[in-house]
Structure formats: C-alpha cells, structure tokens
mmCIF file of N, CA and C in Angstrom:
data_model
loop_
_atom_site.group_PDB
_atom_site.id
_atom_site.type_symbol
_atom_site.label_atom_id
_atom_site.label_comp_id
_atom_site.label_asym_id
_atom_site.label_seq_id
_atom_site.Cartn_x
_atom_site.Cartn_y
_atom_site.Cartn_z
ATOM 1 N N UNK A 1 37.873 29.218 17.801
ATOM 2 C CA UNK A 1 37.698 30.169 18.904
ATOM 3 C C UNK A 1 39.059 30.454 19.542
ATOM 4 N N UNK A 2 39.215 31.655 19.994
ATOM 5 C CA UNK A 2 40.478 32.047 20.630
ATOM 6 C C UNK A 2 40.568 31.443 22.033
ATOM 7 N N UNK A 3 41.756 31.479 22.579
ATOM 8 C CA UNK A 3 41.953 30.968 23.943
ATOM 9 C C UNK A 3 41.090 31.755 24.932
ATOM 10 N N UNK A 4 40.991 33.072 24.734
ATOM 11 C CA UNK A 4 40.177 33.906 25.632
ATOM 12 C C UNK A 4 38.702 33.502 25.545
ATOM 13 N N UNK A 5 38.222 33.226 24.325
ATOM 14 C CA UNK A 5 36.825 32.805 24.156
ATOM 15 C C UNK A 5 36.585 31.449 24.810
ATOM 16 N N UNK A 6 37.535 30.531 24.654
ATOM 17 C CA UNK A 6 37.394 29.208 25.285
ATOM 18 C C UNK A 6 37.392 29.340 26.797
ATOM 19 N N UNK A 7 38.279 30.182 27.328
ATOM 20 C CA UNK A 7 38.339 30.384 28.781
ATOM 21 C C UNK A 7 37.048 30.998 29.300
ATOM 22 N N UNK A 8 36.503 31.956 28.558
ATOM 23 C CA UNK A 8 35.254 32.597 28.952
ATOM 24 C C UNK A 8 34.107 31.587 28.941
ATOM 25 N N UNK A 9 34.045 30.758 27.898
ATOM 26 C CA UNK A 9 32.995 29.732 27.808
ATOM 27 C C UNK A 9 33.105 28.777 28.992
ATOM 28 N N UNK A 10 34.311 28.306 29.280
ATOM 29 C CA UNK A 10 34.492 27.368 30.384
ATOM 30 C C UNK A 10 34.118 28.006 31.718
ATOM 31 N N UNK A 11 34.460 29.272 31.904
ATOM 32 C CA UNK A 11 34.104 29.973 33.145
ATOM 33 C C UNK A 11 32.584 30.070 33.284
ATOM 34 N N UNK A 12 31.894 30.366 32.194
ATOM 35 C CA UNK A 12 30.434 30.455 32.225
ATOM 36 C C UNK A 12 29.809 29.101 32.547
ATOM 37 N N UNK A 13 30.346 28.045 31.943
ATOM 38 C CA UNK A 13 29.835 26.704 32.200
ATOM 39 C C UNK A 13 30.087 26.286 33.647
ATOM 40 N N UNK A 14 31.290 26.580 34.153
ATOM 41 C CA UNK A 14 31.608 26.272 35.551
ATOM 42 C C UNK A 14 30.645 26.996 36.493
ATOM 43 N N UNK A 15 30.321 28.237 36.153
ATOM 44 C CA UNK A 15 29.413 29.022 36.996
ATOM 45 C C UNK A 15 28.027 28.380 37.050
ATOM 46 N N UNK A 16 27.539 27.883 35.919
ATOM 47 C CA UNK A 16 26.231 27.221 35.891
ATOM 48 C C UNK A 16 26.264 25.969 36.761
ATOM 49 N N UNK A 17 27.327 25.165 36.626
ATOM 50 C CA UNK A 17 27.439 23.932 37.419
ATOM 51 C C UNK A 17 27.485 24.268 38.903
ATOM 52 N N UNK A 18 28.308 25.243 39.258
ATOM 53 C CA UNK A 18 28.458 25.620 40.667
ATOM 54 C C UNK A 18 27.141 26.129 41.232
ATOM 55 N N UNK A 19 26.431 26.932 40.455
ATOM 56 C CA UNK A 19 25.138 27.460 40.907
ATOM 57 C C UNK A 19 24.123 26.336 41.098
ATOM 58 N N UNK A 20 24.083 25.400 40.158
ATOM 59 C CA UNK A 20 23.076 24.326 40.214
ATOM 60 C C UNK A 20 23.387 23.277 41.279
ATOM 61 N N UNK A 21 24.686 22.979 41.470
ATOM 62 C CA UNK A 21 25.064 21.877 42.353
ATOM 63 C C UNK A 21 25.640 22.324 43.691
ATOM 64 N N UNK A 22 25.926 23.614 43.822
ATOM 65 C CA UNK A 22 26.487 24.111 45.072
ATOM 66 C C UNK A 22 27.989 23.920 45.184
ATOM 67 N N UNK A 23 28.611 23.468 44.117
ATOM 68 C CA UNK A 23 30.061 23.292 44.102
ATOM 69 C C UNK A 23 30.533 23.135 42.672
ATOM 70 N N UNK A 24 31.821 23.315 42.439
ATOM 71 C CA UNK A 24 32.349 23.255 41.075
ATOM 72 C C UNK A 24 32.398 21.820 40.548
ATOM 73 N N UNK A 25 32.481 21.671 39.233
ATOM 74 C CA UNK A 25 32.634 20.335 38.672
ATOM 75 C C UNK A 25 34.017 19.768 39.011
ATOM 76 N N UNK A 26 34.104 18.448 39.058
ATOM 77 C CA UNK A 26 35.412 17.823 39.265
ATOM 78 C C UNK A 26 36.284 17.995 38.021
ATOM 79 N N UNK A 27 35.632 17.930 36.855
ATOM 80 C CA UNK A 27 36.351 18.131 35.598
ATOM 81 C C UNK A 27 35.400 18.755 34.601
ATOM 82 N N UNK A 28 35.928 19.660 33.778
ATOM 83 C CA UNK A 28 35.144 20.299 32.731
ATOM 84 C C UNK A 28 36.081 20.524 31.553
ATOM 85 N N UNK A 29 35.660 20.020 30.401
ATOM 86 C CA UNK A 29 36.487 20.169 29.211
ATOM 87 C C UNK A 29 35.574 20.409 28.024
ATOM 88 N N UNK A 30 35.921 21.372 27.186
ATOM 89 C CA UNK A 30 35.173 21.650 25.967
ATOM 90 C C UNK A 30 36.091 21.323 24.793
ATOM 91 N N UNK A 31 35.578 20.501 23.882
ATOM 92 C CA UNK A 31 36.349 20.086 22.718
ATOM 93 C C UNK A 31 35.641 20.598 21.467
ATOM 94 N N UNK A 32 36.393 21.269 20.602
ATOM 95 C CA UNK A 32 35.838 21.753 19.341
ATOM 96 C C UNK A 32 35.739 20.590 18.357
ATOM 97 N N UNK A 33 34.559 20.422 17.761
ATOM 98 C CA UNK A 33 34.355 19.393 16.745
ATOM 99 C C UNK A 33 33.711 20.036 15.529
ATOM 100 N N UNK A 34 33.639 19.283 14.437
ATOM 101 C CA UNK A 34 32.992 19.807 13.230
ATOM 102 C C UNK A 34 31.521 20.115 13.475
ATOM 103 N N UNK A 35 30.909 19.405 14.415
ATOM 104 C CA UNK A 35 29.488 19.611 14.728
ATOM 105 C C UNK A 35 29.264 20.757 15.701
ATOM 106 N N UNK A 36 30.339 21.243 16.317
ATOM 107 C CA UNK A 36 30.243 22.298 17.322
ATOM 108 C C UNK A 36 30.921 21.845 18.601
ATOM 109 N N UNK A 37 30.889 22.696 19.624
ATOM 110 C CA UNK A 37 31.561 22.372 20.881
ATOM 111 C C UNK A 37 30.897 21.197 21.602
ATOM 112 N N UNK A 38 31.730 20.308 22.146
ATOM 113 C CA UNK A 38 31.259 19.184 22.945
ATOM 114 C C UNK A 38 31.794 19.377 24.361
ATOM 115 N N UNK A 39 30.898 19.321 25.329
ATOM 116 C CA UNK A 39 31.255 19.509 26.732
ATOM 117 C C UNK A 39 31.353 18.152 27.414
ATOM 118 N N UNK A 40 32.488 17.898 28.041
ATOM 119 C CA UNK A 40 32.684 16.721 28.878
ATOM 120 C C UNK A 40 32.769 17.209 30.314
ATOM 121 N N UNK A 41 31.946 16.637 31.168
ATOM 122 C CA UNK A 41 31.799 17.137 32.522
ATOM 123 C C UNK A 41 31.773 15.978 33.501
ATOM 124 N N UNK A 42 32.508 16.105 34.603
ATOM 125 C CA UNK A 42 32.441 15.140 35.693
ATOM 126 C C UNK A 42 31.969 15.880 36.932
ATOM 127 N N UNK A 43 30.907 15.363 37.540
ATOM 128 C CA UNK A 43 30.343 16.004 38.723
ATOM 129 C C UNK A 43 30.252 15.001 39.871
ATOM 130 N N UNK A 44 30.279 15.519 41.078
ATOM 131 C CA UNK A 44 30.098 14.705 42.283
ATOM 132 C C UNK A 44 28.628 14.767 42.678
ATOM 133 N N UNK A 45 28.065 13.605 42.971
ATOM 134 C CA UNK A 45 26.689 13.542 43.481
ATOM 135 C C UNK A 45 26.699 12.770 44.793
ATOM 136 N N UNK A 46 25.702 13.023 45.608
ATOM 137 C CA UNK A 46 25.582 12.342 46.896
ATOM 138 C C UNK A 46 25.659 10.841 46.686
ATOM 139 N N UNK A 47 26.523 10.184 47.426
ATOM 140 C CA UNK A 47 26.712 8.742 47.244
ATOM 141 C C UNK A 47 25.470 7.936 47.599
ATOM 142 N N UNK A 48 24.532 8.546 48.301
ATOM 143 C CA UNK A 48 23.309 7.850 48.666
ATOM 144 C C UNK A 48 22.218 7.958 47.606
ATOM 145 N N UNK A 49 22.480 8.737 46.540
ATOM 146 C CA UNK A 49 21.483 8.849 45.469
ATOM 147 C C UNK A 49 21.375 7.535 44.721
ATOM 148 N N UNK A 50 20.163 7.224 44.287
ATOM 149 C CA UNK A 50 19.987 6.067 43.408
ATOM 150 C C UNK A 50 20.557 6.428 42.036
ATOM 151 N N UNK A 51 20.789 5.427 41.221
ATOM 152 C CA UNK A 51 21.276 5.671 39.872
ATOM 153 C C UNK A 51 20.285 6.533 39.097
ATOM 154 N N UNK A 52 19.006 6.268 39.284
ATOM 155 C CA UNK A 52 17.960 7.051 38.613
ATOM 156 C C UNK A 52 18.037 8.516 39.031
ATOM 157 N N UNK A 53 18.197 8.766 40.324
ATOM 158 C CA UNK A 53 18.287 10.144 40.812
ATOM 159 C C UNK A 53 19.558 10.830 40.311
ATOM 160 N N UNK A 54 20.666 10.105 40.269
ATOM 161 C CA UNK A 54 21.917 10.677 39.755
ATOM 162 C C UNK A 54 21.763 11.056 38.285
ATOM 163 N N UNK A 55 21.072 10.229 37.517
ATOM 164 C CA UNK A 55 20.835 10.542 36.104
ATOM 165 C C UNK A 55 19.918 11.753 35.967
ATOM 166 N N UNK A 56 18.965 11.886 36.879
ATOM 167 C CA UNK A 56 18.081 13.061 36.851
ATOM 168 C C UNK A 56 18.871 14.334 37.101
ATOM 169 N N UNK A 57 19.789 14.297 38.067
ATOM 170 C CA UNK A 57 20.657 15.456 38.337
ATOM 171 C C UNK A 57 21.442 15.805 37.082
ATOM 172 N N UNK A 58 22.021 14.788 36.441
ATOM 173 C CA UNK A 58 22.817 15.011 35.235
ATOM 174 C C UNK A 58 21.965 15.592 34.105
ATOM 175 N N UNK A 59 20.757 15.071 33.922
ATOM 176 C CA UNK A 59 19.873 15.554 32.859
ATOM 177 C C UNK A 59 19.441 16.998 33.088
ATOM 178 N N UNK A 60 19.088 17.313 34.335
ATOM 179 C CA UNK A 60 18.686 18.694 34.652
ATOM 180 C C UNK A 60 19.854 19.651 34.446
ATOM 181 N N UNK A 61 21.045 19.218 34.802
ATOM 182 C CA UNK A 61 22.224 20.051 34.602
ATOM 183 C C UNK A 61 22.487 20.251 33.112
ATOM 184 N N UNK A 62 22.353 19.193 32.333
ATOM 185 C CA UNK A 62 22.546 19.307 30.884
ATOM 186 C C UNK A 62 21.576 20.324 30.291
ATOM 187 N N UNK A 63 20.317 20.269 30.705
ATOM 188 C CA UNK A 63 19.318 21.218 30.209
ATOM 189 C C UNK A 63 19.714 22.654 30.548
ATOM 190 N N UNK A 64 20.180 22.878 31.773
ATOM 191 C CA UNK A 64 20.582 24.226 32.190
ATOM 192 C C UNK A 64 21.788 24.706 31.384
ATOM 193 N N UNK A 65 22.730 23.818 31.128
ATOM 194 C CA UNK A 65 23.918 24.188 30.358
ATOM 195 C C UNK A 65 23.554 24.501 28.913
ATOM 196 N N UNK A 66 22.672 23.714 28.336
ATOM 197 C CA UNK A 66 22.238 23.972 26.954
ATOM 198 C C UNK A 66 21.434 25.278 26.864
ATOM 199 N N UNK A 67 20.662 25.574 27.895
ATOM 200 C CA UNK A 67 19.899 26.827 27.908
ATOM 201 C C UNK A 67 20.852 28.027 27.944
ATOM 202 N N UNK A 68 21.969 27.867 28.646
ATOM 203 C CA UNK A 68 22.929 28.959 28.772
ATOM 204 C C UNK A 68 23.799 29.084 27.519
ATOM 205 N N UNK A 69 24.119 27.956 26.901
ATOM 206 C CA UNK A 69 24.965 27.960 25.708
ATOM 207 C C UNK A 69 24.371 26.995 24.691
ATOM 208 N N UNK A 70 23.449 27.522 23.909
ATOM 209 C CA UNK A 70 22.672 26.706 22.984
ATOM 210 C C UNK A 70 23.440 26.121 21.819
ATOM 211 N N UNK A 71 24.691 26.547 21.617
ATOM 212 C CA UNK A 71 25.448 26.028 20.479
ATOM 213 C C UNK A 71 26.201 24.739 20.793
ATOM 214 N N UNK A 72 26.052 24.214 22.016
ATOM 215 C CA UNK A 72 26.745 22.974 22.363
ATOM 216 C C UNK A 72 26.203 21.824 21.512
ATOM 217 N N UNK A 73 27.096 21.134 20.816
ATOM 218 C CA UNK A 73 26.686 20.010 19.973
ATOM 219 C C UNK A 73 26.311 18.811 20.825
ATOM 220 N N UNK A 74 27.027 18.648 21.937
ATOM 221 C CA UNK A 74 26.766 17.517 22.819
ATOM 222 C C UNK A 74 27.247 17.868 24.223
ATOM 223 N N UNK A 75 26.559 17.291 25.202
ATOM 224 C CA UNK A 75 26.952 17.435 26.607
ATOM 225 C C UNK A 75 27.033 16.032 27.188
ATOM 226 N N UNK A 76 28.226 15.669 27.675
ATOM 227 C CA UNK A 76 28.444 14.349 28.269
ATOM 228 C C UNK A 76 28.729 14.571 29.748
ATOM 229 N N UNK A 77 27.812 14.102 30.600
ATOM 230 C CA UNK A 77 27.949 14.279 32.041
ATOM 231 C C UNK A 77 28.254 12.934 32.689
ATOM 232 N N UNK A 78 29.365 12.870 33.380
ATOM 233 C CA UNK A 78 29.756 11.673 34.143
ATOM 234 C C UNK A 78 29.546 11.997 35.614
ATOM 235 N N UNK A 79 28.855 11.099 36.332
ATOM 236 C CA UNK A 79 28.619 11.309 37.756
ATOM 237 C C UNK A 79 29.515 10.380 38.562
ATOM 238 N N UNK A 80 30.032 10.900 39.666
ATOM 239 C CA UNK A 80 30.843 10.125 40.602
ATOM 240 C C UNK A 80 30.310 10.369 42.004
ATOM 241 N N UNK A 81 30.414 9.377 42.889
ATOM 242 C CA UNK A 81 29.958 9.586 44.261
ATOM 243 C C UNK A 81 30.811 10.624 44.967
ATOM 244 N N UNK A 82 30.165 11.465 45.762
ATOM 245 C CA UNK A 82 30.873 12.515 46.489
ATOM 246 C C UNK A 82 31.620 11.932 47.665
#
C-alpha cells in the first residue's frame, strides 16, 4: 500500500476510535504482514473500570474497527488507565 493509502487507513481508524471513545487513541499503528494489516492500538479507559469492563470496551472497539475495515488480519488493543 502507498503512503497515502496507509495514512488514509490510519485516519479512518482514528476516526472510529474517537467516535466510539470520545477521544483519540494514545497510539495507533498499522503493520503490513503476509496475513494482512495488523492494527496495534493503545487506548485510555476510565481508571475506575474493572478489568472485565475495560476488556469489554476493547472488544466492542475491535468489533467496530473490523466492521469498518474488514481486511484487518488482527486487532491488538492495549488499555491504559486515563
């Protein structure tokens, strides 16, 4: 993929995260692999959330990202306290 295509993909992914969480991701990186693009994402979650709730936020976000860009081979979401 060209640099413009990668930038466009990252902008679209950032927009989904911002829309779902109310703020941008702390880190977002897409890596090209033989299996397809892999998204590495770091997001801030309320520090008062339980681990189970933080994982639910991450899972729901992953589903939304895959719905928007179905060719993602993998989505790795790391949560950090806000």
